[in-house]
């Protein structure tokens, strides 16, 4: 059994105001130029001043699934974060690559730069965990600037915009989902892409336990047996010992949902905590933005997550 202390709430970055400068970075996969342009236009429409980092449109010299060399991707993120003129950092897309560059970041310099809003999901799960562990900051699990889900979805855009500009207006996050296991639970939010959470166990930038937390999990393109492997790894590693509750997002391209659901019941139903399913975050249409690092109450039956405080200060 894990003996880790319960999670505590993290420091909330300041909200954005019109005219704020936002850096768009690519810590993971390569970016289609037309989608980046569309995403930047959306951000400009919000009254923001978006700036693409120097290597956002680069491609790794050997591995085409990476946006640029590891050092360049790390430098883009670190330089954006440490630039006092930048008020927030939004990732362009996921894919793969954050695990390769996270160890190259100068966490002391980034901590000294102060808090900023940070947005992303999927492969960016690695950075959500690192920002929690190394910087102690609330981050936003939400749609990314060059993501097809973002540029095409008014609902995803509006929920992220409200979270960034008027976070008190989305203190209660409502989903269309149902309860896998009914009940209410309170805890500090954390999580992201299941495969990345499992892959981060034992690394310097990932917490060993979700004790006292509301763990949010989703994934994409994983066969059911692979989801089984990841969930079993979390159970065997003790990461789910003492978890307060779970929110389950989308499982796009992970097989028929009835099979996925049966697996979720099998692996998570015996924890004795509330579990909300199909909560509407992750790799899905109209994805909601979830803050990580805040204390909240989950009502699995009602499909709601109510934050004690707004996500941003």
mmCIF file of C-alpha atoms in Angstrom:
data_model
loop_
_atom_site.group_PDB
_atom_site.id
_atom_site.type_symbol
_atom_site.label_atom_id
_atom_site.label_comp_id
_atom_site.label_asym_id
_atom_site.label_seq_id
_atom_site.Cartn_x
_atom_site.Cartn_y
_atom_site.Cartn_z
ATOM 1 C CA UNK A 1 0.000 0.000 0.000
ATOM 2 C CA UNK A 2 1.180 3.525 -0.781
ATOM 3 C CA UNK A 3 2.061 5.694 2.198
ATOM 4 C CA UNK A 4 2.258 8.927 0.211
ATOM 5 C CA UNK A 5 0.644 12.007 1.714
ATOM 6 C CA UNK A 6 -2.630 13.229 0.257
ATOM 7 C CA UNK A 7 -2.479 15.722 -2.576
ATOM 8 C CA UNK A 8 -2.735 19.399 -1.698
ATOM 9 C CA UNK A 9 -4.048 22.232 -3.904
ATOM 10 C CA UNK A 10 -1.518 24.032 -6.080
ATOM 11 C CA UNK A 11 -0.871 27.713 -6.771
ATOM 12 C CA UNK A 12 -3.306 29.300 -9.222
ATOM 13 C CA UNK A 13 -1.860 31.417 -12.047
ATOM 14 C CA UNK A 14 -3.519 34.741 -12.913
ATOM 15 C CA UNK A 15 -6.359 34.900 -15.410
ATOM 16 C CA UNK A 16 -5.942 36.549 -18.787
ATOM 17 C CA UNK A 17 -7.194 39.929 -19.931
ATOM 18 C CA UNK A 18 -7.639 41.318 -23.458
ATOM 19 C CA UNK A 19 -4.280 42.145 -24.979
ATOM 20 C CA UNK A 20 -2.443 39.388 -23.093
ATOM 21 C CA UNK A 21 0.421 37.806 -25.003
ATOM 22 C CA UNK A 22 0.144 34.046 -25.412
ATOM 23 C CA UNK A 23 3.015 31.874 -26.644
ATOM 24 C CA UNK A 24 2.122 28.804 -28.717
ATOM 25 C CA UNK A 25 4.683 26.000 -28.393
ATOM 26 C CA UNK A 26 5.057 22.473 -29.809
ATOM 27 C CA UNK A 27 6.592 20.139 -27.190
ATOM 28 C CA UNK A 28 5.451 16.996 -29.009
ATOM 29 C CA UNK A 29 4.372 16.254 -32.582
ATOM 30 C CA UNK A 30 4.634 18.275 -35.824
ATOM 31 C CA UNK A 31 2.084 20.964 -36.639
ATOM 32 C CA UNK A 32 0.143 21.456 -39.894
ATOM 33 C CA UNK A 33 0.722 25.091 -40.830
ATOM 34 C CA UNK A 34 -2.882 25.718 -41.850
ATOM 35 C CA UNK A 35 -4.228 24.456 -38.528
ATOM 36 C CA UNK A 36 -1.767 26.602 -36.600
ATOM 37 C CA UNK A 37 -2.900 29.624 -38.591
ATOM 38 C CA UNK A 38 -6.551 28.821 -37.849
ATOM 39 C CA UNK A 39 -5.848 28.425 -34.134
ATOM 40 C CA UNK A 40 -3.931 31.689 -33.946
ATOM 41 C CA UNK A 41 -6.887 33.405 -35.609
ATOM 42 C CA UNK A 42 -9.212 32.057 -32.900
ATOM 43 C CA UNK A 43 -6.920 33.412 -30.185
ATOM 44 C CA UNK A 44 -6.727 36.795 -31.915
ATOM 45 C CA UNK A 45 -10.522 36.795 -32.013
ATOM 46 C CA UNK A 46 -10.474 36.625 -28.221
ATOM 47 C CA UNK A 47 -8.428 39.826 -28.097
ATOM 48 C CA UNK A 48 -5.191 37.991 -27.311
ATOM 49 C CA UNK A 49 -1.771 38.568 -28.863
ATOM 50 C CA UNK A 50 -0.648 35.040 -29.853
ATOM 51 C CA UNK A 51 2.992 34.447 -30.805
ATOM 52 C CA UNK A 52 4.221 31.173 -32.311
ATOM 53 C CA UNK A 53 7.506 29.942 -30.842
ATOM 54 C CA UNK A 54 10.443 29.787 -33.305
ATOM 55 C CA UNK A 55 10.415 25.997 -33.819
ATOM 56 C CA UNK A 56 6.653 25.335 -33.840
ATOM 57 C CA UNK A 57 6.585 24.434 -37.540
ATOM 58 C CA UNK A 58 9.891 22.540 -37.568
ATOM 59 C CA UNK A 59 10.189 18.783 -37.964
ATOM 60 C CA UNK A 60 12.806 16.539 -36.359
ATOM 61 C CA UNK A 61 15.732 15.847 -38.701
ATOM 62 C CA UNK A 62 15.292 12.052 -38.407
ATOM 63 C CA UNK A 63 12.014 11.220 -36.638
ATOM 64 C CA UNK A 64 9.085 12.804 -38.418
ATOM 65 C CA UNK A 65 6.711 12.240 -35.498
ATOM 66 C CA UNK A 66 8.514 14.988 -33.545
ATOM 67 C CA UNK A 67 7.959 18.700 -34.125
ATOM 68 C CA UNK A 68 11.658 19.610 -33.864
ATOM 69 C CA UNK A 69 14.815 18.427 -32.169
ATOM 70 C CA UNK A 70 14.393 17.745 -28.446
ATOM 71 C CA UNK A 71 16.618 20.664 -27.468
ATOM 72 C CA UNK A 72 14.704 23.086 -29.690
ATOM 73 C CA UNK A 73 11.305 21.992 -28.368
ATOM 74 C CA UNK A 74 12.557 22.388 -24.805
ATOM 75 C CA UNK A 75 14.087 25.777 -25.561
ATOM 76 C CA UNK A 76 10.841 27.047 -27.092
ATOM 77 C CA UNK A 77 8.866 26.127 -23.986
ATOM 78 C CA UNK A 78 11.442 27.406 -21.513
ATOM 79 C CA UNK A 79 12.048 30.682 -23.345
ATOM 80 C CA UNK A 80 8.322 31.348 -23.653
ATOM 81 C CA UNK A 81 7.778 30.606 -19.977
ATOM 82 C CA UNK A 82 10.675 32.783 -18.848
ATOM 83 C CA UNK A 83 9.746 35.720 -21.101
ATOM 84 C CA UNK A 84 8.177 38.367 -18.830
ATOM 85 C CA UNK A 85 6.121 39.654 -21.778
ATOM 86 C CA UNK A 86 4.324 36.290 -22.119
ATOM 87 C CA UNK A 87 1.222 35.823 -19.966
ATOM 88 C CA UNK A 88 0.299 32.232 -20.877
ATOM 89 C CA UNK A 89 1.607 29.246 -22.820
ATOM 90 C CA UNK A 90 -0.680 27.111 -24.970
ATOM 91 C CA UNK A 91 0.524 23.932 -26.627
ATOM 92 C CA UNK A 92 -0.121 23.537 -30.345
ATOM 93 C CA UNK A 93 -0.884 19.795 -30.312
ATOM 94 C CA UNK A 94 -0.008 16.497 -28.663
ATOM 95 C CA UNK A 95 1.229 13.379 -30.414
ATOM 96 C CA UNK A 96 4.482 12.221 -28.857
ATOM 97 C CA UNK A 97 7.668 13.855 -27.631
ATOM 98 C CA UNK A 98 7.121 15.578 -24.285
ATOM 99 C CA UNK A 99 8.834 12.719 -22.446
ATOM 100 C CA UNK A 100 11.949 13.281 -24.573
ATOM 101 C CA UNK A 101 12.298 16.977 -23.733
ATOM 102 C CA UNK A 102 10.950 17.356 -20.187
ATOM 103 C CA UNK A 103 14.306 16.550 -18.553
ATOM 104 C CA UNK A 104 16.020 19.313 -20.553
ATOM 105 C CA UNK A 105 13.943 22.083 -18.944
ATOM 106 C CA UNK A 106 15.575 24.358 -16.361
ATOM 107 C CA UNK A 107 12.984 24.104 -13.620
ATOM 108 C CA UNK A 108 14.712 26.588 -11.338
ATOM 109 C CA UNK A 109 14.626 29.254 -14.043
ATOM 110 C CA UNK A 110 10.988 28.457 -14.823
ATOM 111 C CA UNK A 111 10.054 28.622 -11.148
ATOM 112 C CA UNK A 112 11.745 32.001 -10.856
ATOM 113 C CA UNK A 113 9.711 33.287 -13.811
ATOM 114 C CA UNK A 114 6.513 33.034 -11.781
ATOM 115 C CA UNK A 115 3.107 31.503 -12.482
ATOM 116 C CA UNK A 116 1.373 31.558 -15.880
ATOM 117 C CA UNK A 117 -1.531 29.703 -17.388
ATOM 118 C CA UNK A 118 -0.492 26.527 -19.219
ATOM 119 C CA UNK A 119 -2.859 24.653 -21.553
ATOM 120 C CA UNK A 120 -2.699 21.292 -23.315
ATOM 121 C CA UNK A 121 -3.723 17.632 -23.166
ATOM 122 C CA UNK A 122 -2.866 14.199 -24.563
ATOM 123 C CA UNK A 123 0.965 13.908 -24.700
ATOM 124 C CA UNK A 124 1.077 17.151 -22.688
ATOM 125 C CA UNK A 125 0.033 15.025 -19.680
ATOM 126 C CA UNK A 126 3.773 14.592 -19.061
ATOM 127 C CA UNK A 127 4.111 18.361 -18.665
ATOM 128 C CA UNK A 128 0.995 18.698 -16.490
ATOM 129 C CA UNK A 129 2.617 16.335 -14.022
ATOM 130 C CA UNK A 130 5.988 18.082 -14.273
ATOM 131 C CA UNK A 131 4.448 21.528 -13.710
ATOM 132 C CA UNK A 132 2.666 20.165 -10.626
ATOM 133 C CA UNK A 133 5.764 18.455 -9.217
ATOM 134 C CA UNK A 134 8.422 21.035 -10.164
ATOM 135 C CA UNK A 135 6.499 24.314 -10.136
ATOM 136 C CA UNK A 136 3.521 23.587 -7.879
ATOM 137 C CA UNK A 137 1.153 25.206 -10.379
ATOM 138 C CA UNK A 138 -2.428 24.665 -11.449
ATOM 139 C CA UNK A 139 -2.553 23.812 -15.172
ATOM 140 C CA UNK A 140 -5.416 23.499 -17.654
ATOM 141 C CA UNK A 141 -6.211 20.211 -19.389
ATOM 142 C CA UNK A 142 -7.832 21.678 -22.464
ATOM 143 C CA UNK A 143 -7.885 21.948 -26.252
ATOM 144 C CA UNK A 144 -4.733 23.029 -28.061
ATOM 145 C CA UNK A 145 -4.208 25.854 -30.498
ATOM 146 C CA UNK A 146 -3.606 23.752 -33.627
ATOM 147 C CA UNK A 147 -5.876 20.870 -32.694
ATOM 148 C CA UNK A 148 -8.610 19.949 -35.160
ATOM 149 C CA UNK A 149 -10.978 19.565 -32.205
ATOM 150 C CA UNK A 150 -10.277 23.161 -31.189
ATOM 151 C CA UNK A 151 -10.451 25.007 -34.485
ATOM 152 C CA UNK A 152 -13.737 23.297 -35.416
ATOM 153 C CA UNK A 153 -15.576 23.355 -32.077
ATOM 154 C CA UNK A 154 -17.276 26.503 -30.813
ATOM 155 C CA UNK A 155 -18.103 24.787 -27.515
ATOM 156 C CA UNK A 156 -14.490 23.772 -26.852
ATOM 157 C CA UNK A 157 -13.327 27.273 -27.725
ATOM 158 C CA UNK A 158 -15.891 28.934 -25.480
ATOM 159 C CA UNK A 159 -15.195 26.745 -22.453
ATOM 160 C CA UNK A 160 -11.457 27.359 -22.704
ATOM 161 C CA UNK A 161 -12.011 31.088 -23.285
ATOM 162 C CA UNK A 162 -14.273 31.321 -20.222
ATOM 163 C CA UNK A 163 -11.734 29.417 -18.109
ATOM 164 C CA UNK A 164 -8.925 31.768 -19.158
ATOM 165 C CA UNK A 165 -10.799 35.089 -18.928
ATOM 166 C CA UNK A 166 -13.668 34.540 -16.475
ATOM 167 C CA UNK A 167 -12.878 31.401 -14.485
ATOM 168 C CA UNK A 168 -15.536 32.141 -11.877
ATOM 169 C CA UNK A 169 -18.141 31.550 -14.623
ATOM 170 C CA UNK A 170 -17.120 27.892 -14.926
ATOM 171 C CA UNK A 171 -16.748 26.984 -11.261
ATOM 172 C CA UNK A 172 -19.153 24.102 -11.915
ATOM 173 C CA UNK A 173 -18.172 21.966 -14.895
ATOM 174 C CA UNK A 174 -21.169 20.035 -16.217
ATOM 175 C CA UNK A 175 -20.893 16.945 -18.375
ATOM 176 C CA UNK A 176 -23.403 14.821 -20.268
ATOM 177 C CA UNK A 177 -21.990 11.668 -18.697
ATOM 178 C CA UNK A 178 -23.298 9.214 -16.158
ATOM 179 C CA UNK A 179 -22.013 7.436 -13.077
ATOM 180 C CA UNK A 180 -19.988 4.279 -13.503
ATOM 181 C CA UNK A 181 -20.041 4.187 -9.694
ATOM 182 C CA UNK A 182 -22.406 6.730 -8.089
ATOM 183 C CA UNK A 183 -21.530 9.003 -5.210
ATOM 184 C CA UNK A 184 -19.777 12.227 -4.267
ATOM 185 C CA UNK A 185 -16.113 12.803 -3.509
ATOM 186 C CA UNK A 186 -13.814 15.717 -2.731
ATOM 187 C CA UNK A 187 -10.176 15.983 -3.677
ATOM 188 C CA UNK A 188 -7.502 17.716 -5.735
ATOM 189 C CA UNK A 189 -7.763 17.213 -9.489
ATOM 190 C CA UNK A 190 -4.972 15.609 -11.513
ATOM 191 C CA UNK A 191 -4.468 13.217 -14.407
ATOM 192 C CA UNK A 192 -4.643 13.259 -18.193
ATOM 193 C CA UNK A 193 -3.879 10.604 -20.773
ATOM 194 C CA UNK A 194 -3.876 7.157 -19.135
ATOM 195 C CA UNK A 195 -0.927 5.788 -21.127
ATOM 196 C CA UNK A 196 1.209 8.822 -20.201
ATOM 197 C CA UNK A 197 0.303 8.590 -16.513
ATOM 198 C CA UNK A 198 1.267 4.906 -16.536
ATOM 199 C CA UNK A 199 4.424 5.624 -18.527
ATOM 200 C CA UNK A 200 5.513 8.298 -16.096
ATOM 201 C CA UNK A 201 5.468 6.095 -12.995
ATOM 202 C CA UNK A 202 8.940 5.991 -11.472
ATOM 203 C CA UNK A 203 10.192 9.106 -13.300
ATOM 204 C CA UNK A 204 11.336 12.301 -11.548
ATOM 205 C CA UNK A 205 8.427 14.437 -12.773
ATOM 206 C CA UNK A 206 5.429 12.220 -11.995
ATOM 207 C CA UNK A 207 3.706 11.764 -8.654
ATOM 208 C CA UNK A 208 3.727 8.259 -7.234
ATOM 209 C CA UNK A 209 0.224 8.462 -5.785
ATOM 210 C CA UNK A 210 -3.173 10.002 -6.438
ATOM 211 C CA UNK A 211 -4.088 9.661 -2.752
ATOM 212 C CA UNK A 212 -6.718 12.229 -1.842
ATOM 213 C CA UNK A 213 -7.133 13.186 -5.498
ATOM 214 C CA UNK A 214 -9.823 13.234 -8.139
ATOM 215 C CA UNK A 215 -8.001 11.399 -10.915
ATOM 216 C CA UNK A 216 -9.061 12.284 -14.468
ATOM 217 C CA UNK A 217 -8.255 9.675 -17.131
ATOM 218 C CA UNK A 218 -8.827 9.342 -20.889
ATOM 219 C CA UNK A 219 -6.966 8.012 -23.918
ATOM 220 C CA UNK A 220 -7.097 7.563 -27.680
ATOM 221 C CA UNK A 221 -6.261 4.796 -30.146
ATOM 222 C CA UNK A 222 -5.504 2.117 -27.535
ATOM 223 C CA UNK A 223 -6.873 -1.408 -27.810
ATOM 224 C CA UNK A 224 -8.777 -2.635 -24.777
ATOM 225 C CA UNK A 225 -5.993 -4.935 -23.646
ATOM 226 C CA UNK A 226 -3.586 -1.994 -23.620
ATOM 227 C CA UNK A 227 -5.979 0.031 -21.464
ATOM 228 C CA UNK A 228 -6.114 -3.025 -19.197
ATOM 229 C CA UNK A 229 -2.306 -3.004 -18.996
ATOM 230 C CA UNK A 230 -2.150 0.699 -18.066
ATOM 231 C CA UNK A 231 -4.895 0.492 -15.448
ATOM 232 C CA UNK A 232 -3.373 -2.637 -13.956
ATOM 233 C CA UNK A 233 -0.014 -0.858 -13.788
ATOM 234 C CA UNK A 234 -1.598 2.005 -11.822
ATOM 235 C CA UNK A 235 -3.191 -0.498 -9.447
ATOM 236 C CA UNK A 236 -0.006 -2.560 -8.977
ATOM 237 C CA UNK A 237 2.130 0.550 -8.467
ATOM 238 C CA UNK A 238 -0.164 1.781 -5.693
ATOM 239 C CA UNK A 239 -1.048 4.948 -7.537
ATOM 240 C CA UNK A 240 -4.768 4.426 -6.935
ATOM 241 C CA UNK A 241 -4.405 3.670 -3.217
ATOM 242 C CA UNK A 242 -6.488 6.236 -1.375
ATOM 243 C CA UNK A 243 -7.785 7.978 -4.505
ATOM 244 C CA UNK A 244 -10.923 9.958 -3.649
ATOM 245 C CA UNK A 245 -12.725 9.571 -6.977
ATOM 246 C CA UNK A 246 -12.267 9.240 -10.718
ATOM 247 C CA UNK A 247 -13.467 11.152 -13.761
ATOM 248 C CA UNK A 248 -13.273 9.248 -17.038
ATOM 249 C CA UNK A 249 -13.225 11.170 -20.304
ATOM 250 C CA UNK A 250 -13.201 9.962 -23.888
ATOM 251 C CA UNK A 251 -11.858 6.655 -25.206
ATOM 252 C CA UNK A 252 -11.810 7.499 -28.906
ATOM 253 C CA UNK A 253 -10.666 4.690 -31.209
ATOM 254 C CA UNK A 254 -10.191 2.372 -28.233
ATOM 255 C CA UNK A 255 -12.657 -0.254 -29.392
ATOM 256 C CA UNK A 256 -16.408 -0.656 -28.807
ATOM 257 C CA UNK A 257 -17.370 1.338 -25.735
ATOM 258 C CA UNK A 258 -19.240 -1.582 -24.175
ATOM 259 C CA UNK A 259 -15.951 -3.496 -24.042
ATOM 260 C CA UNK A 260 -14.058 -0.488 -22.703
ATOM 261 C CA UNK A 261 -16.774 0.130 -20.125
ATOM 262 C CA UNK A 262 -16.647 -3.481 -18.941
ATOM 263 C CA UNK A 263 -12.897 -3.093 -18.452
ATOM 264 C CA UNK A 264 -13.331 0.153 -16.518
ATOM 265 C CA UNK A 265 -15.849 -1.551 -14.231
ATOM 266 C CA UNK A 266 -13.507 -4.507 -13.770
ATOM 267 C CA UNK A 267 -10.399 -2.460 -12.962
ATOM 268 C CA UNK A 268 -11.911 0.548 -11.160
ATOM 269 C CA UNK A 269 -15.295 -0.546 -9.825
ATOM 270 C CA UNK A 270 -13.767 -2.269 -6.807
ATOM 271 C CA UNK A 271 -11.977 0.833 -5.486
ATOM 272 C CA UNK A 272 -15.036 1.849 -3.497
ATOM 273 C CA UNK A 273 -15.014 5.455 -4.719
ATOM 274 C CA UNK A 274 -17.285 7.448 -7.054
ATOM 275 C CA UNK A 275 -16.438 7.113 -10.750
ATOM 276 C CA UNK A 276 -17.952 9.384 -13.415
ATOM 277 C CA UNK A 277 -17.830 8.168 -17.022
ATOM 278 C CA UNK A 278 -18.010 9.935 -20.384
ATOM 279 C CA UNK A 279 -17.308 13.266 -18.694
ATOM 280 C CA UNK A 280 -16.543 15.065 -21.958
ATOM 281 C CA UNK A 281 -12.839 15.861 -21.740
ATOM 282 C CA UNK A 282 -9.932 14.605 -23.806
ATOM 283 C CA UNK A 283 -9.967 13.294 -27.384
ATOM 284 C CA UNK A 284 -13.593 14.080 -28.142
ATOM 285 C CA UNK A 285 -15.737 16.656 -29.859
ATOM 286 C CA UNK A 286 -16.524 19.803 -27.848
ATOM 287 C CA UNK A 287 -14.005 18.889 -25.152
ATOM 288 C CA UNK A 288 -14.290 20.582 -21.769
ATOM 289 C CA UNK A 289 -11.337 22.288 -20.075
ATOM 290 C CA UNK A 290 -10.458 20.810 -16.668
ATOM 291 C CA UNK A 291 -8.102 22.532 -14.225
ATOM 292 C CA UNK A 292 -5.556 20.266 -12.549
ATOM 293 C CA UNK A 293 -4.360 21.084 -9.040
ATOM 294 C CA UNK A 294 -7.569 22.553 -7.589
ATOM 295 C CA UNK A 295 -9.782 21.205 -4.821
ATOM 296 C CA UNK A 296 -13.189 20.205 -6.144
ATOM 297 C CA UNK A 297 -16.237 18.069 -5.463
ATOM 298 C CA UNK A 298 -17.295 15.381 -7.903
ATOM 299 C CA UNK A 299 -20.943 14.347 -8.077
ATOM 300 C CA UNK A 300 -20.765 11.291 -10.314
ATOM 301 C CA UNK A 301 -24.526 10.892 -10.520
ATOM 302 C CA UNK A 302 -25.122 14.481 -11.582
ATOM 303 C CA UNK A 303 -22.071 14.558 -13.855
ATOM 304 C CA UNK A 304 -20.666 17.688 -12.235
ATOM 305 C CA UNK A 305 -17.297 18.852 -10.936
ATOM 306 C CA UNK A 306 -17.558 21.889 -8.673
ATOM 307 C CA UNK A 307 -14.358 23.795 -7.916
ATOM 308 C CA UNK A 308 -13.749 25.317 -4.498
ATOM 309 C CA UNK A 309 -12.118 28.293 -6.206
ATOM 310 C CA UNK A 310 -11.900 29.488 -9.822
ATOM 311 C CA UNK A 311 -9.163 27.729 -11.784
ATOM 312 C CA UNK A 312 -7.203 30.979 -12.204
ATOM 313 C CA UNK A 313 -6.830 33.825 -9.754
#
